[in-house]
């Protein structure tokens, strides 16, 4: 009996120890779970630590992404430049890309405002640019600088990229201001250029040659026929009739001696008239003196 109790005691001892060990493990596990719940990380410490590491990695990634986004946005904001508004020009790109030399607008060129003959203005501009050796593209760019008023408004209304040469620009310019052209004069207009009664030969020839120059393609024979009909100086008329001058310059050169002769004659006539005006006053003075002498004799 004693031996059986001893064996039973020895058999029960290890079972009790195992039970106590299991209870201790359970309590430790529960304590760990409670700590994990309080920290909000899961059921086990290993799971909680892994989850914390995952959250930390996510937060690091999000913060790095946010920083990179901010840096990229800041770099974009600094590098971004708003597109420049393209100014509208009527010239094509090949004209606008030409480097402009330093040009001075000729002082003799008047600014065109649409009130005069456009072809004459274009010809004056071309002559000035030709003297400076200016290429076609530069002529296009320089032409608006001598426009004013209605002409400047016309240029600003031209469609963008519609002008590719100065020939095209001048053609549109002259056709638009065609109504500003002066009335075309014919040789028949010289019929009304007549020398007045008191008009000198010099003044008449200046007026006649000015009117003749305004007639395009005027032949010298036609001009001489109107001149001889309207001329009052018989000597000069006979001279140009016997030997007609070939040019206006020759006509004016030959008229010099007749103008001088006329001026001398007019000076003599003025001197003669002054002498005649002085003679009646002298005769009247002598008459008064004679009467005074007679009265003196009577008094004696």
Short mmCIF file of C-alpha atoms in Angstrom, two decimals:
data_model
loop_
_atom_site.label_atom_id
_atom_site.label_comp_id
_atom_site.label_asym_id
_atom_site.label_seq_id
_atom_site.Cartn_x
_atom_site.Cartn_y
_atom_site.Cartn_z
CA UNK A 1 0.00 0.00 0.00
CA UNK A 2 2.78 2.31 0.92
CA UNK A 3 4.53 1.56 -2.31
CA UNK A 4 1.37 2.30 -4.35
CA UNK A 5 0.91 5.73 -2.70
CA UNK A 6 4.45 6.57 -3.34
CA UNK A 7 4.11 5.69 -7.02
CA UNK A 8 0.81 7.59 -7.25
CA UNK A 9 2.45 10.65 -5.66
CA UNK A 10 5.26 10.55 -8.10
CA UNK A 11 2.85 10.18 -11.02
CA UNK A 12 0.72 13.13 -9.99
CA UNK A 13 3.68 15.51 -9.52
CA UNK A 14 4.59 15.98 -13.20
CA UNK A 15 0.98 16.44 -14.28
CA UNK A 16 0.53 19.27 -11.80
CA UNK A 17 3.66 20.99 -13.07
CA UNK A 18 2.47 20.80 -16.67
CA UNK A 19 -0.89 22.24 -15.72
CA UNK A 20 0.74 25.14 -13.93
CA UNK A 21 2.98 25.80 -16.94
CA UNK A 22 0.01 25.84 -19.30
CA UNK A 23 -1.87 28.23 -17.02
CA UNK A 24 1.13 30.55 -16.89
CA UNK A 25 1.43 30.50 -20.70
CA UNK A 26 -2.25 31.26 -21.10
CA UNK A 27 -2.11 34.18 -18.69
CA UNK A 28 0.97 35.55 -20.44
CA UNK A 29 -0.72 35.22 -23.81
CA UNK A 30 -3.84 36.96 -22.55
CA UNK A 31 -1.75 39.75 -21.12
CA UNK A 32 0.01 40.17 -24.47
CA UNK A 33 -3.34 40.24 -26.28
CA UNK A 34 -4.66 42.87 -23.92
CA UNK A 35 -1.58 44.99 -24.49
CA UNK A 36 -1.99 44.54 -28.23
CA UNK A 37 -5.63 45.61 -28.06
CA UNK A 38 -4.74 48.66 -26.02
CA UNK A 39 -2.14 49.62 -28.63
CA UNK A 40 -4.61 48.77 -31.43
CA UNK A 41 -2.16 46.64 -33.29
CA UNK A 42 -3.88 43.28 -33.53
CA UNK A 43 -4.09 40.09 -31.57
CA UNK A 44 -0.43 39.17 -31.11
CA UNK A 45 2.71 41.19 -30.48
CA UNK A 46 4.32 39.86 -33.67
CA UNK A 47 1.30 40.90 -35.72
CA UNK A 48 1.18 44.29 -34.01
CA UNK A 49 4.82 45.00 -34.70
CA UNK A 50 4.48 43.95 -38.35
CA UNK A 51 1.42 46.12 -38.76
CA UNK A 52 3.18 49.05 -37.13
CA UNK A 53 6.09 48.60 -39.50
CA UNK A 54 3.68 48.50 -42.46
CA UNK A 55 1.95 51.67 -41.32
CA UNK A 56 5.28 53.39 -40.80
CA UNK A 57 6.42 52.38 -44.28
CA UNK A 58 3.15 53.65 -45.78
CA UNK A 59 3.41 56.93 -43.92
CA UNK A 60 7.03 57.29 -45.06
CA UNK A 61 6.03 56.58 -48.66
CA UNK A 62 3.12 59.02 -48.51
CA UNK A 63 5.28 61.72 -46.94
CA UNK A 64 8.02 61.17 -49.53
CA UNK A 65 5.44 61.21 -52.32
CA UNK A 66 3.91 64.39 -50.95
CA UNK A 67 7.36 65.96 -50.70
CA UNK A 68 8.25 64.88 -54.22
CA UNK A 69 4.88 66.18 -55.45
CA UNK A 70 5.48 69.49 -53.74
CA UNK A 71 8.98 69.73 -55.15
CA UNK A 72 7.79 68.84 -58.66
CA UNK A 73 4.92 71.30 -58.42
CA UNK A 74 7.26 73.98 -57.13
CA UNK A 75 9.73 73.24 -59.93
CA UNK A 76 6.91 73.32 -62.45
CA UNK A 77 5.64 76.58 -61.02
CA UNK A 78 9.10 78.13 -61.29
CA UNK A 79 9.91 76.69 -64.73
CA UNK A 80 6.51 77.42 -66.30
CA UNK A 81 6.31 80.56 -68.38
CA UNK A 82 3.01 81.62 -69.90
CA UNK A 83 2.99 81.59 -73.70
CA UNK A 84 3.56 84.99 -75.22
CA UNK A 85 0.68 86.38 -77.17
CA UNK A 86 1.68 86.51 -80.80
CA UNK A 87 1.26 89.93 -82.33
CA UNK A 88 -0.60 89.91 -85.61
CA UNK A 89 1.33 91.15 -88.65
CA UNK A 90 0.28 91.13 -92.32
CA UNK A 91 3.69 89.81 -93.42
CA UNK A 92 4.71 86.17 -93.78
CA UNK A 93 7.24 84.64 -91.38
CA UNK A 94 10.14 84.92 -93.83
CA UNK A 95 9.75 88.71 -93.82
CA UNK A 96 9.28 88.99 -90.06
CA UNK A 97 12.38 86.87 -89.36
CA UNK A 98 14.72 89.16 -91.31
CA UNK A 99 17.15 91.11 -89.14
CA UNK A 100 16.43 94.79 -89.65
CA UNK A 101 19.45 97.02 -90.33
CA UNK A 102 19.72 100.50 -88.89
CA UNK A 103 17.79 102.64 -91.31
CA UNK A 104 17.01 106.32 -91.23
CA UNK A 105 13.80 107.43 -92.85
CA UNK A 106 14.71 109.96 -95.56
CA UNK A 107 13.71 113.45 -94.48
CA UNK A 108 12.35 114.33 -97.91
CA UNK A 109 9.73 111.57 -97.69
CA UNK A 110 6.44 112.89 -96.40
CA UNK A 111 4.12 110.67 -94.35
CA UNK A 112 1.21 109.46 -96.46
CA UNK A 113 -2.28 109.94 -94.98
CA UNK A 114 -4.39 108.77 -97.92
CA UNK A 115 -5.18 112.23 -99.33
CA UNK A 116 -2.75 112.39 -102.27
CA UNK A 117 -1.53 110.38 -105.25
CA UNK A 118 -0.45 106.93 -103.92
CA UNK A 119 1.71 105.93 -106.90
CA UNK A 120 3.92 109.00 -106.46
CA UNK A 121 4.38 108.12 -102.80
CA UNK A 122 5.38 104.53 -103.60
CA UNK A 123 7.83 105.71 -106.29
CA UNK A 124 9.47 108.16 -103.87
CA UNK A 125 9.81 105.43 -101.25
CA UNK A 126 11.29 102.95 -103.74
CA UNK A 127 13.81 105.53 -104.95
CA UNK A 128 14.99 106.21 -101.40
CA UNK A 129 15.26 102.48 -100.59
CA UNK A 130 17.08 101.80 -103.86
CA UNK A 131 19.66 104.43 -102.98
CA UNK A 132 20.26 102.70 -99.62
CA UNK A 133 20.49 99.24 -101.27
CA UNK A 134 17.60 97.88 -99.20
CA UNK A 135 16.34 94.32 -99.91
CA UNK A 136 12.69 93.51 -100.55
CA UNK A 137 11.96 92.17 -97.05
CA UNK A 138 13.33 95.28 -95.36
CA UNK A 139 11.29 97.50 -97.69
CA UNK A 140 8.15 95.71 -96.54
CA UNK A 141 9.03 96.23 -92.88
CA UNK A 142 10.01 99.90 -93.39
CA UNK A 143 6.99 100.95 -95.47
CA UNK A 144 4.50 101.29 -92.55
CA UNK A 145 6.83 103.79 -90.83
CA UNK A 146 5.90 106.49 -93.37
CA UNK A 147 2.13 105.93 -93.17
CA UNK A 148 -0.23 108.09 -91.17
CA UNK A 149 -3.94 108.54 -90.51
CA UNK A 150 -6.19 106.49 -92.80
CA UNK A 151 -3.18 104.82 -94.42
CA UNK A 152 -1.97 103.50 -91.06
CA UNK A 153 -5.46 102.16 -90.31
CA UNK A 154 -5.51 100.43 -93.70
CA UNK A 155 -2.22 98.69 -92.92
CA UNK A 156 -3.38 97.52 -89.48
CA UNK A 157 -6.49 95.93 -91.04
CA UNK A 158 -4.55 93.75 -93.49
CA UNK A 159 -5.02 89.99 -92.84
CA UNK A 160 -2.24 88.20 -90.98
CA UNK A 161 0.34 86.59 -93.27
CA UNK A 162 -1.23 88.03 -96.44
CA UNK A 163 1.84 89.96 -97.71
CA UNK A 164 4.85 88.10 -99.10
CA UNK A 165 6.60 90.80 -101.18
CA UNK A 166 6.83 94.55 -101.59
CA UNK A 167 5.28 94.28 -105.05
CA UNK A 168 2.17 92.74 -103.51
CA UNK A 169 2.10 95.35 -100.74
CA UNK A 170 2.43 98.32 -103.13
CA UNK A 171 -0.24 96.90 -105.44
CA UNK A 172 -2.76 96.62 -102.61
CA UNK A 173 -1.79 100.06 -101.36
CA UNK A 174 -2.28 101.83 -104.69
CA UNK A 175 -5.51 99.99 -105.50
CA UNK A 176 -7.03 100.86 -102.10
CA UNK A 177 -6.19 104.57 -102.38
CA UNK A 178 -6.99 104.76 -106.10
CA UNK A 179 -9.77 107.30 -105.43
CA UNK A 180 -7.14 109.70 -104.06
CA UNK A 181 -5.52 110.03 -107.46
CA UNK A 182 -5.54 113.44 -109.07
CA UNK A 183 -7.51 113.96 -112.26
CA UNK A 184 -5.45 113.00 -115.27
CA UNK A 185 -4.55 116.10 -117.29
CA UNK A 186 -4.45 116.16 -121.07
CA UNK A 187 -2.79 118.52 -123.56
CA UNK A 188 -6.13 120.26 -124.05
CA UNK A 189 -5.69 121.77 -120.56
CA UNK A 190 -2.97 124.04 -121.97
CA UNK A 191 -5.59 125.87 -124.00
CA UNK A 192 -6.66 127.71 -120.86
CA UNK A 193 -3.11 128.81 -119.96
CA UNK A 194 -3.18 132.25 -121.59
CA UNK A 195 -0.83 135.18 -120.97
CA UNK A 196 -2.62 138.05 -119.27
CA UNK A 197 -2.49 141.66 -120.44
CA UNK A 198 -0.36 142.80 -117.51
CA UNK A 199 1.46 139.45 -117.08
CA UNK A 200 5.17 139.42 -117.84
CA UNK A 201 6.77 136.88 -120.17
CA UNK A 202 8.73 135.43 -117.24
CA UNK A 203 5.66 134.81 -115.09
CA UNK A 204 3.71 133.36 -118.00
CA UNK A 205 6.44 130.88 -118.97
CA UNK A 206 6.74 129.70 -115.36
CA UNK A 207 3.01 129.06 -115.23
CA UNK A 208 2.93 127.39 -118.66
CA UNK A 209 5.86 125.02 -118.03
CA UNK A 210 4.42 124.02 -114.64
CA UNK A 211 1.12 123.06 -116.29
CA UNK A 212 2.95 121.23 -119.09
CA UNK A 213 4.95 119.08 -116.65
CA UNK A 214 1.72 117.77 -115.11
CA UNK A 215 0.71 116.21 -118.44
CA UNK A 216 2.18 112.76 -118.96
CA UNK A 217 3.55 111.99 -122.41
CA UNK A 218 3.17 115.56 -123.69
CA UNK A 219 4.86 116.06 -127.05
CA UNK A 220 6.90 119.22 -127.56
CA UNK A 221 5.17 120.09 -130.85
CA UNK A 222 1.77 120.08 -129.15
CA UNK A 223 3.04 122.21 -126.27
CA UNK A 224 4.53 124.76 -128.71
CA UNK A 225 1.28 125.02 -130.66
CA UNK A 226 -0.63 126.00 -127.50
CA UNK A 227 2.21 128.29 -126.38
CA UNK A 228 2.31 130.31 -129.59
CA UNK A 229 -1.48 130.69 -129.56
CA UNK A 230 -1.53 132.04 -125.99
CA UNK A 231 1.68 134.12 -126.09
CA UNK A 232 1.55 137.96 -126.28
CA UNK A 233 5.29 138.55 -126.88
CA UNK A 234 5.54 138.80 -130.67
CA UNK A 235 9.34 138.71 -130.80
CA UNK A 236 9.62 135.50 -128.77
CA UNK A 237 6.72 133.95 -130.67
CA UNK A 238 8.48 134.58 -133.99
CA UNK A 239 11.71 133.09 -132.65
CA UNK A 240 10.21 129.77 -131.53
CA UNK A 241 8.09 129.55 -134.67
CA UNK A 242 11.07 129.89 -137.01
CA UNK A 243 13.27 127.54 -135.00
CA UNK A 244 11.17 125.39 -132.63
CA UNK A 245 12.98 124.23 -129.45
CA UNK A 246 13.19 120.48 -128.91
CA UNK A 247 12.86 120.48 -125.11
CA UNK A 248 11.38 122.63 -122.36
CA UNK A 249 14.88 123.36 -121.09
CA UNK A 250 15.85 124.77 -124.48
CA UNK A 251 12.66 126.81 -124.57
CA UNK A 252 13.44 128.44 -121.22
CA UNK A 253 17.07 129.05 -122.17
CA UNK A 254 16.08 130.88 -125.34
CA UNK A 255 13.48 132.93 -123.52
CA UNK A 256 16.10 134.53 -121.24
CA UNK A 257 17.14 137.34 -123.60
CA UNK A 258 13.53 138.15 -124.47
CA UNK A 259 12.63 138.31 -120.79
CA UNK A 260 15.58 140.68 -120.21
CA UNK A 261 14.56 142.84 -123.19
CA UNK A 262 10.99 143.02 -121.90
CA UNK A 263 12.13 144.02 -118.42
CA UNK A 264 14.34 146.79 -119.87
CA UNK A 265 11.46 148.09 -121.97
CA UNK A 266 9.15 148.07 -118.96
CA UNK A 267 11.74 149.98 -116.92
CA UNK A 268 12.02 152.60 -119.70
CA UNK A 269 8.27 152.93 -119.87
CA UNK A 270 8.07 153.41 -116.12
CA UNK A 271 10.82 156.05 -116.29
CA UNK A 272 9.09 157.84 -119.16
CA UNK A 273 5.80 157.88 -117.29
CA UNK A 274 7.49 159.37 -114.24
CA UNK A 275 9.09 162.08 -116.41
CA UNK A 276 5.75 162.89 -117.96
CA UNK A 277 4.19 163.16 -114.53
CA UNK A 278 6.96 165.52 -113.42
CA UNK A 279 6.71 167.85 -116.50
CA UNK A 280 3.14 169.14 -115.85
CA UNK A 281 4.05 170.02 -112.28
CA UNK A 282 7.13 171.87 -113.54
CA UNK A 283 5.11 173.81 -116.12
CA UNK A 284 2.57 174.67 -113.48
CA UNK A 285 5.36 175.96 -111.21
CA UNK A 286 6.80 178.13 -113.98
CA UNK A 287 3.36 179.61 -114.66
CA UNK A 288 2.98 180.50 -111.01
CA UNK A 289 6.38 182.19 -111.02
CA UNK A 290 5.49 184.27 -114.12
CA UNK A 291 2.28 185.46 -112.53
CA UNK A 292 4.17 186.41 -109.36
CA UNK A 293 6.64 188.49 -111.41
CA UNK A 294 3.81 190.29 -113.16
CA UNK A 295 2.18 191.12 -109.86
CA UNK A 296 5.48 192.44 -108.55
CA UNK A 297 5.83 194.74 -111.56
CA UNK A 298 2.38 196.10 -111.04
CA UNK A 299 3.16 196.87 -107.44
CA UNK A 300 6.27 198.80 -108.52
#
